[in-house]
Amino acid sequence: MDKKLVKVITYGTFDLFHQGHYRLLQRAKQLGDYLIVGITTESYDKTRGKLSVVDSIMTRIENVKKTGFADEIIIEDSPGQKFSDVKKYNIDIFTVGSDWTGQFDYLKDYCKVVYLERTKDISSTMLREKKQHIQRIGIVGTGRIANRFIPEAKLVSGVTTQGVYNPHKESALQFAQKWDINAYTEKEEFYQEIDVVYIASPHDTHYDYIKEALAHGKNVICEKPLVLKKKQAEEVFSEAKEKELILFEGIKTAYCPGFQKLLGIACSGMIGAVRNVEACFTKLEKPGSRERTDRLYGGSFFELGSYVMFPILKLFGTEYEEIAFDTIDDENGLDLFTRVSLRYPSGVATATCGLGVKSEGRLLISGTLGYIVVEAPWWKTSYFEVHYEDAGRIDKYSEIFLGDGLRYEISDFLALLNHNEKNAFKLTRGDSIALAGIMEKFMNEKRLGRG
Ligand code: CTP
């Protein structure tokens, strides 16, 4: 009688293929007769927080193939897959490295589980860090968003938060102590000790800080809105280009996996041609808050406008035919609530935001065959539905959104810094320039034009 084939399975990312991977596969193959290797997809790695993978899935598959140990290669795309693969492929032995010891014991009811000793002193993480000099980030500003940035940056390998700059010594010291980083009140010293500037200061200071950071040869991540004038946006981008530096606007929605999935579906034809987009974001702020008192730069639109305009620009583009702003103003003249109406050759859009009026905060994308609806907080997209004329049919999609979501933008920024342009389409220079132009129009019509 024929001897039964012993089937072995193993999984991994196999990024920057190294000796540890080779030895693991070699020993895995020796455990049986037929080796199946599961290789993670980029989206699965993202969902499990592995954000800095360098090689594409094709390269990783090629590298595993080249070893000659794999009889079959499959892709791993979801957390529950190992269990079903063991059943599906009739697996006798499941194996991974000893860094996972104990974690797959639940499979012991279905096959043998072997943890192979991990090869010492080598890992993809180590190679990534060697390959890429660790980027030291210096933060400008000590507000709410800066506080969110630090724990998120800790989750992206390849960056470290070096310190914070604030001209007000007390604020800088307090913030630095809280996060155990350096405090800088002297700009030259700050610039000397960092590679990247993260600008999270009040809106009106962005332009000067960007120019200064670029002049010091630093790459920049700047919170939205990047700047409030189109010319300024063009100027800073062309300066960055000239100096071969990266200038990156931080609109976190642009980089989160769920929002990318949503754009993909909206543009795929599933809902036909997109004809109407309605985006709303409201966040009540107290009357005495900076957002509701800064006479020139406060108000709903400067605060939240980038979020609500963004899906419109991504779906309809930057070439609108008409734009009109409608506001409900506070006694001090700042907009408590703003509605922007846009007309495009192929459709219409409204962007609504409010600091003093609460609304349902929904994103609705209507097409000729159906519509996509995302409830608040759609700007951190994790779930959305596609509806059709047939009310009984609803397609539901979900996607992970971890923490405050800044980790996605930081990891995309880092990829750009390492000359990997594959994510640059998510928020382009053109998008940022158009947004600055819309901010400028609002400033002219609603702030300066008040007489
Ligand atoms: N592996 C190993 N010895 C190493 C590194 C990895 O035996 N020095 C094994 C892992 O235990 C796993 C497989 O190789 O079974 C694929 O691991 P992967 O996570 O892709 O590689 P790492 O180098 O551990 O990646 P990272 O640093 O990104 O976690």
Coordinates of C-alpha atoms and ligand atoms in Angstrom, one line a residue:
M1 CA 0.0 0.0 0.0
D2 CA 1.2 3.5 -0.8
K3 CA 2.6 5.4 2.2
K4 CA 0.5 8.5 3.0
L5 CA 2.0 11.8 2.0
V6 CA 2.8 13.9 5.2
K7 CA 1.5 17.4 4.6
V8 CA 3.1 20.3 6.4
I9 CA 1.9 23.9 6.4
T10 CA 3.6 27.1 7.6
Y11 CA 2.8 30.8 7.4
G12 CA 4.7 34.1 7.4
T13 CA 5.2 37.5 5.8
F14 CA 8.7 36.7 4.6
D15 CA 9.5 40.3 4.1
L16 CA 13.1 41.1 3.1
F17 CA 13.8 37.4 2.9
H18 CA 16.5 36.3 5.2
Q19 CA 18.5 33.4 6.6
G20 CA 15.9 32.9 9.4
H21 CA 13.2 32.4 6.8
Y22 CA 15.3 30.0 4.7
R23 CA 16.2 27.8 7.7
L24 CA 12.6 27.8 8.8
L25 CA 11.3 26.6 5.4
Q26 CA 14.1 24.1 5.1
R27 CA 13.2 22.4 8.4
A28 CA 9.5 22.7 7.8
K29 CA 10.0 20.8 4.5
Q30 CA 12.0 18.1 6.4
L31 CA 9.1 17.5 8.7
G32 CA 7.1 15.8 6.0
D33 CA 6.7 15.2 2.2
Y34 CA 4.7 18.1 1.0
L35 CA 5.1 21.7 2.2
I36 CA 2.5 24.4 1.8
V37 CA 3.5 28.0 2.6
G38 CA 1.0 30.6 3.4
I39 CA 2.1 34.2 2.6
T40 CA 0.3 37.1 4.1
T41 CA -1.4 39.7 1.9
E42 CA -0.6 43.4 2.4
S43 CA -4.1 44.1 3.6
Y44 CA -4.0 41.3 6.2
D45 CA -0.7 42.6 7.5
K46 CA -2.2 46.0 7.8
T47 CA -5.1 44.7 9.8
R48 CA -2.8 42.9 12.2
G49 CA -0.8 46.1 12.7
K50 CA 2.2 45.1 10.6
L51 CA 2.5 48.4 8.8
S52 CA 6.0 48.6 7.6
V53 CA 6.3 45.6 5.2
V54 CA 8.7 46.6 2.4
D55 CA 8.4 43.9 -0.2
S56 CA 5.3 43.5 -2.3
I57 CA 3.4 40.2 -2.1
M58 CA 4.8 39.2 -5.5
T59 CA 8.3 39.7 -4.4
R60 CA 7.7 37.8 -1.2
I61 CA 6.1 34.9 -3.1
E62 CA 9.1 34.9 -5.5
N63 CA 11.6 34.7 -2.7
V64 CA 9.8 31.8 -1.0
K65 CA 9.6 30.0 -4.4
K66 CA 13.3 30.5 -5.1
T67 CA 14.2 28.4 -2.0
G68 CA 12.7 25.3 -3.7
F69 CA 11.2 24.1 -0.4
A70 CA 7.6 25.0 -1.1
D71 CA 5.5 22.5 -3.0
E72 CA 2.6 24.9 -2.9
I73 CA 2.1 28.6 -2.0
I74 CA -1.1 30.0 -0.8
I75 CA -2.0 33.5 0.4
E76 CA -3.2 34.2 3.9
D77 CA -5.8 37.0 4.1
S78 CA -7.7 36.6 7.4
P79 CA -7.2 35.6 11.0
G80 CA -9.4 32.5 11.0
Q81 CA -7.8 31.1 7.9
K82 CA -5.2 28.8 9.5
F83 CA -7.9 26.6 11.0
S84 CA -9.8 26.2 7.8
D85 CA -6.6 25.6 5.8
V86 CA -5.6 22.8 8.1
K87 CA -8.9 21.1 7.4
K88 CA -9.1 22.1 3.7
Y89 CA -5.6 20.8 2.8
N90 CA -5.7 17.8 5.1
I91 CA -2.7 18.9 7.0
D92 CA -0.7 16.6 9.2
I93 CA 1.8 19.1 10.7
F94 CA 1.4 22.8 11.3
T95 CA 4.7 24.6 12.0
V96 CA 6.0 28.1 12.7
G97 CA 9.0 29.6 14.5
S98 CA 9.4 29.5 18.3
D99 CA 8.5 33.2 18.6
W100 CA 4.9 31.9 18.3
T101 CA 5.2 29.1 20.9
G102 CA 1.8 28.2 22.4
Q103 CA -0.1 30.5 20.1
F104 CA -1.3 27.8 17.8
D105 CA -2.0 25.1 20.3
Y106 CA -5.7 25.3 19.4
L107 CA -4.8 23.5 16.2
K108 CA -3.6 20.4 18.1
D109 CA -7.0 18.9 18.0
Y110 CA -6.7 18.7 14.2
C111 CA -3.0 18.1 13.4
K112 CA 0.4 18.0 15.0
V113 CA 1.8 21.5 16.0
V114 CA 5.6 22.0 15.9
Y115 CA 7.4 25.2 16.9
L116 CA 10.8 25.3 15.3
E117 CA 13.5 27.1 17.0
R118 CA 13.9 30.6 15.6
T119 CA 17.2 31.6 14.1
K120 CA 19.0 33.9 16.4
D121 CA 19.8 37.6 15.7
I122 CA 17.9 38.0 12.4
S123 CA 14.4 39.3 11.6
S124 CA 12.7 41.4 9.0
T125 CA 12.3 44.1 11.6
M126 CA 16.0 44.2 12.2
L127 CA 16.7 44.4 8.4
R128 CA 14.1 47.1 7.9
E129 CA 15.7 49.1 10.7
K130 CA 19.2 48.6 9.2
K131 CA 18.0 49.4 5.7
Q132 CA 16.2 52.5 6.8
H133 CA 17.8 54.9 9.1
I134 CA 15.3 55.4 12.0
Q135 CA 13.6 58.7 11.3
R136 CA 13.6 61.0 14.3
I137 CA 10.4 63.0 14.4
G138 CA 10.2 66.4 16.0
I139 CA 6.7 67.7 16.8
V140 CA 5.7 71.3 16.6
G141 CA 2.8 72.0 18.8
T142 CA 1.5 70.4 22.0
G143 CA -2.2 70.2 21.4
R144 CA -4.7 67.3 21.3
I145 CA -3.6 65.9 18.0
A146 CA 0.1 65.9 19.0
N147 CA -0.9 63.8 22.0
R148 CA -2.5 61.3 19.7
F149 CA 0.4 61.2 17.4
I150 CA 3.0 59.9 19.8
P151 CA 1.4 56.5 20.8
E152 CA 0.5 56.0 17.1
A153 CA 4.1 56.7 15.9
K154 CA 5.3 54.1 18.4
L155 CA 3.5 51.4 16.4
V156 CA 5.3 52.1 13.2
S157 CA 8.7 50.6 12.9
G158 CA 11.3 53.0 11.4
V159 CA 10.3 56.1 13.3
T160 CA 10.9 57.5 16.7
T161 CA 9.6 60.7 18.4
Q162 CA 12.6 62.6 19.3
G163 CA 11.1 65.7 20.9
V164 CA 8.7 68.6 20.8
Y165 CA 9.2 72.3 20.0
N166 CA 7.0 74.9 21.5
P167 CA 8.1 78.5 22.0
H168 CA 6.3 78.5 25.3
K169 CA 8.7 76.7 27.6
E170 CA 6.2 75.5 30.1
S171 CA 4.0 73.8 27.5
A172 CA 7.0 72.2 25.8
L173 CA 8.4 70.9 29.1
Q174 CA 5.0 69.5 30.3
F175 CA 4.4 67.7 27.0
A176 CA 7.9 66.3 26.9
Q177 CA 7.7 65.0 30.4
K178 CA 4.4 63.4 29.7
W179 CA 5.8 61.4 26.8
D180 CA 9.3 61.1 27.9
I181 CA 10.8 62.9 24.9
N182 CA 13.0 66.0 24.6
A183 CA 11.7 69.6 24.9
Y184 CA 13.0 72.2 22.6
T185 CA 12.5 76.0 22.8
E186 CA 15.4 76.8 20.6
K187 CA 14.6 76.2 17.0
E188 CA 18.1 75.6 15.7
E189 CA 18.8 72.9 18.3
F190 CA 15.4 71.3 17.5
Y191 CA 16.2 71.1 13.7
Q192 CA 19.7 69.7 14.4
E193 CA 18.4 66.7 16.2
I194 CA 15.5 65.6 14.0
D195 CA 14.9 64.3 10.4
V196 CA 11.1 64.9 10.1
V197 CA 8.9 67.7 11.4
Y198 CA 5.4 66.9 12.3
I199 CA 3.5 70.2 12.3
A200 CA 0.5 70.1 14.7
S201 CA 0.4 73.8 15.6
P202 CA -2.5 76.3 15.0
H203 CA -3.6 76.5 11.3
D204 CA -2.2 79.9 10.6
T205 CA 1.3 78.9 11.7
H206 CA 1.6 76.0 9.2
Y207 CA 2.9 78.0 6.3
D208 CA 5.8 79.5 8.2
Y209 CA 6.7 76.2 9.9
I210 CA 6.7 74.3 6.6
K211 CA 8.9 76.9 5.0
E212 CA 11.3 76.8 7.9
A213 CA 11.4 73.0 8.1
L214 CA 12.1 72.7 4.3
A215 CA 14.8 75.4 4.6
H216 CA 16.5 73.2 7.2
G217 CA 16.3 70.2 4.9
K218 CA 13.7 68.4 6.8
N219 CA 10.8 66.3 5.5
V220 CA 7.4 67.4 6.7
I221 CA 4.1 65.9 7.8
C222 CA 1.7 68.8 8.3
E223 CA -1.8 68.5 9.9
K224 CA -4.7 69.6 7.8
P225 CA -5.4 72.1 6.6
L226 CA -1.9 72.3 5.1
V227 CA -2.1 76.0 4.4
L228 CA -5.0 78.4 3.7
K229 CA -4.0 79.8 0.3
K230 CA -3.6 78.1 -3.0
K231 CA -0.4 80.0 -3.9
Q232 CA 1.1 79.1 -0.6
A233 CA 0.4 75.4 -1.2
E234 CA 1.9 75.6 -4.7
E235 CA 4.9 77.4 -3.3
V236 CA 5.7 75.0 -0.5
F237 CA 5.2 71.9 -2.7
S238 CA 7.6 73.3 -5.3
E239 CA 10.1 74.2 -2.6
A240 CA 9.9 70.6 -1.3
K241 CA 10.3 69.2 -4.8
E242 CA 13.3 71.4 -5.5
K243 CA 15.0 70.3 -2.3
E244 CA 13.9 66.6 -2.9
L245 CA 12.0 66.6 0.4
I246 CA 8.7 65.2 1.2
L247 CA 5.8 67.4 2.2
F248 CA 2.8 65.4 3.3
E249 CA -0.6 66.6 4.4
G250 CA -2.0 64.6 7.3
I251 CA -5.6 63.9 6.6
K252 CA -5.9 60.6 8.4
T253 CA -9.0 59.5 6.5
A254 CA -7.1 59.4 3.3
Y255 CA -4.8 56.6 4.6
C256 CA -7.1 54.4 6.5
P257 CA -7.8 51.0 4.9
G258 CA -11.6 51.2 5.1
F259 CA -11.8 54.6 3.3
Q260 CA -9.6 53.2 0.5
K261 CA -11.9 50.2 0.2
L262 CA -14.9 52.5 0.0
L263 CA -13.3 54.6 -2.7
G264 CA -12.5 51.5 -4.6
I265 CA -16.1 50.3 -4.5
A266 CA -17.5 53.7 -5.3
C267 CA -15.3 53.9 -8.4
S268 CA -15.8 50.3 -9.5
G269 CA -19.1 50.8 -11.2
M270 CA -21.0 48.8 -8.5
I271 CA -23.2 51.8 -7.8
G272 CA -23.1 53.0 -11.4
A273 CA -21.7 56.5 -12.1
V274 CA -21.3 58.6 -9.0
R275 CA -23.7 61.6 -9.2
N276 CA -24.0 63.0 -5.7
V277 CA -21.8 63.0 -2.6
E278 CA -22.9 64.3 0.8
A279 CA -20.3 64.4 3.6
C280 CA -21.1 65.7 7.0
F281 CA -18.9 66.0 10.2
T282 CA -20.0 67.8 13.3
K283 CA -18.1 68.0 16.6
L284 CA -19.5 70.3 19.3
E285 CA -17.0 72.6 20.9
K286 CA -17.5 74.8 24.0
P287 CA -18.1 78.5 23.3
G288 CA -14.8 79.5 25.0
S289 CA -12.7 77.0 23.1
R290 CA -9.9 78.1 20.7
E291 CA -11.9 76.6 17.8
R292 CA -14.8 78.9 18.5
T293 CA -12.9 82.1 19.5
D294 CA -10.0 82.5 17.1
R295 CA -11.4 85.3 15.1
L296 CA -9.5 84.6 11.8
Y297 CA -8.7 80.9 11.9
G298 CA -11.4 79.3 14.1
G299 CA -14.8 78.2 13.1
S300 CA -16.3 75.0 11.6
F301 CA -14.9 75.0 8.1
F302 CA -11.2 75.6 9.0
E303 CA -11.5 73.0 11.7
L304 CA -13.4 70.2 9.9
G305 CA -13.6 71.3 6.3
S306 CA -10.7 69.2 5.1
Y307 CA -12.5 66.0 6.2
V308 CA -15.7 66.8 4.5
M309 CA -14.2 68.1 1.3
F310 CA -11.9 65.2 0.9
P311 CA -14.2 62.4 -0.3
I312 CA -15.7 64.9 -2.8
L313 CA -12.3 65.8 -4.3
K314 CA -11.5 62.1 -4.4
L315 CA -14.7 61.1 -6.2
F316 CA -15.3 64.1 -8.4
G317 CA -11.8 65.6 -8.7
T318 CA -10.5 69.1 -8.1
E319 CA -12.1 70.8 -11.2
Y320 CA -15.5 71.9 -9.9
E321 CA -17.6 74.3 -11.9
E322 CA -19.3 76.1 -9.0
I323 CA -18.7 76.3 -5.3
A324 CA -20.9 78.2 -2.7
F325 CA -20.6 78.5 1.1
D326 CA -23.6 78.9 3.4
T327 CA -22.9 79.5 7.1
I328 CA -24.7 79.9 10.4
D329 CA -22.5 82.3 12.3
D330 CA -21.9 82.8 16.0
E331 CA -22.1 86.3 17.5
N332 CA -18.4 86.7 17.0
G333 CA -18.8 86.0 13.3
L334 CA -17.3 82.5 13.3
D335 CA -19.2 79.8 11.5
L336 CA -21.0 77.5 13.9
F337 CA -22.2 75.5 10.9
T338 CA -21.2 75.5 7.2
R339 CA -22.6 74.0 4.1
V340 CA -20.5 73.9 0.9
S341 CA -22.4 73.2 -2.3
L342 CA -20.4 72.1 -5.3
R343 CA -21.4 71.5 -8.9
Y344 CA -19.3 69.3 -11.2
P345 CA -19.8 68.3 -14.8
S346 CA -21.0 64.9 -13.7
G347 CA -22.7 65.6 -10.5
V348 CA -23.3 67.6 -7.3
A349 CA -21.9 67.5 -3.8
T350 CA -22.4 69.0 -0.4
A351 CA -20.0 69.2 2.5
T352 CA -21.4 70.1 5.9
C353 CA -19.6 70.7 9.1
G354 CA -20.3 72.2 12.5
L355 CA -18.8 73.0 15.8
G356 CA -22.0 74.5 17.2
V357 CA -24.8 72.5 15.5
K358 CA -25.0 68.7 15.8
S359 CA -25.9 66.6 12.8
E360 CA -25.8 62.9 12.0
G361 CA -22.4 63.0 10.4
R362 CA -22.8 60.7 7.5
L363 CA -21.1 60.1 4.2
L364 CA -23.5 59.3 1.3
I365 CA -22.4 58.5 -2.2
S366 CA -25.2 58.2 -4.7
G367 CA -24.8 56.6 -8.1
T368 CA -27.0 55.7 -11.1
L369 CA -27.4 52.1 -9.8
G370 CA -27.2 52.4 -6.0
Y371 CA -25.7 54.3 -3.1
I372 CA -23.0 53.8 -0.4
V373 CA -23.7 55.0 3.1
V374 CA -21.2 55.3 5.9
E375 CA -22.4 56.4 9.3
A376 CA -20.3 58.6 11.6
P377 CA -17.4 58.3 12.2
W378 CA -17.0 57.7 8.5
W379 CA -13.7 59.7 8.6
K380 CA -12.4 56.6 10.5
T381 CA -14.1 54.2 8.0
S382 CA -14.6 50.7 9.4
Y383 CA -18.0 49.7 8.1
F384 CA -20.2 50.7 5.2
E385 CA -23.2 49.5 3.2
V386 CA -24.1 49.5 -0.4
H387 CA -27.8 49.7 -1.2
Y388 CA -29.6 49.2 -4.5
E389 CA -33.0 49.8 -6.1
D390 CA -34.0 46.4 -4.7
A391 CA -34.3 47.3 -1.1
G392 CA -33.8 43.7 -0.1
R393 CA -30.2 43.7 -1.3
I394 CA -27.7 45.3 1.0
D395 CA -23.9 44.6 0.6
K396 CA -22.1 45.1 3.9
Y397 CA -18.3 45.8 4.1
S398 CA -16.1 46.1 7.1
E399 CA -12.4 46.9 7.5
I400 CA -10.2 47.3 10.5
F401 CA -9.4 50.8 11.9
L402 CA -6.9 50.6 14.7
G403 CA -6.5 53.2 17.5
D404 CA -6.6 56.8 16.3
G405 CA -5.7 55.8 12.8
L406 CA -2.6 58.0 12.5
R407 CA -0.4 54.9 12.2
Y408 CA -1.6 54.4 8.6
E409 CA -0.6 57.9 7.6
I410 CA 2.7 57.7 9.3
S411 CA 3.5 54.3 7.6
D412 CA 2.5 55.7 4.2
F413 CA 4.7 58.8 4.8
L414 CA 7.6 56.5 5.8
A415 CA 7.1 54.5 2.6
L416 CA 7.4 57.7 0.5
L417 CA 10.5 58.6 2.4
N418 CA 12.0 55.3 1.4
H419 CA 11.2 56.1 -2.3
N420 CA 8.2 53.8 -2.4
E421 CA 5.5 55.8 -4.3
K422 CA 2.8 53.2 -4.2
N423 CA 0.6 55.0 -1.8
A424 CA 1.1 58.6 -3.0
F425 CA -2.2 58.5 -5.0
K426 CA -4.2 58.5 -1.7
L427 CA -3.7 62.2 -1.2
T428 CA -1.9 64.0 -4.0
R429 CA -0.3 67.4 -4.2
G430 CA -3.2 68.3 -6.5
D431 CA -5.6 67.4 -3.7
S432 CA -3.8 69.4 -1.1
I433 CA -3.5 72.4 -3.5
A434 CA -7.2 72.3 -4.3
L435 CA -8.1 72.1 -0.6
A436 CA -5.9 75.1 0.2
G437 CA -7.7 76.9 -2.7
I438 CA -11.1 76.1 -1.2
M439 CA -9.9 77.3 2.3
E440 CA -8.8 80.5 0.7
K441 CA -12.1 81.1 -1.0
F442 CA -13.9 80.5 2.3
M443 CA -11.5 83.0 4.0
N444 CA -12.2 85.6 1.3
E445 CA -15.9 85.2 1.1
K446 CA -16.8 84.5 4.7
R447 CA -14.1 86.0 6.9
L448 CA -12.4 88.9 5.1
G449 CA -15.4 89.7 2.9
R450 CA -17.6 90.4 5.9
G451 CA -16.7 94.1 5.7
Ligands
CTP1 N1 11.5 33.0 11.6 C1 12.6 32.2 12.1 N2 13.7 32.8 12.5 C2 13.9 34.2 12.4 C3 12.8 35.0 11.8 C4 11.7 34.3 11.4 O1 12.5 31.0 12.2 N3 15.0 34.7 12.7 C5 10.3 32.3 11.2 C6 9.1 32.9 12.0 O2 9.0 32.3 13.3 C7 7.9 32.4 11.1 C8 8.6 32.6 9.7 O3 10.0 32.6 9.9 O4 7.6 31.1 11.3 C9 8.1 33.8 9.0 O5 8.3 34.9 9.9 P1 8.1 36.4 9.6 O6 7.2 37.0 10.6 O7 7.7 36.6 8.2 O8 9.6 37.0 9.8 P2 10.2 37.9 10.9 O9 11.6 38.1 10.6 O10 9.9 37.3 12.3 O11 9.4 39.3 10.6 P3 9.1 40.5 11.6 O12 10.4 41.0 12.1 O13 8.5 41.5 10.6 O14 8.2 40.1 12.7

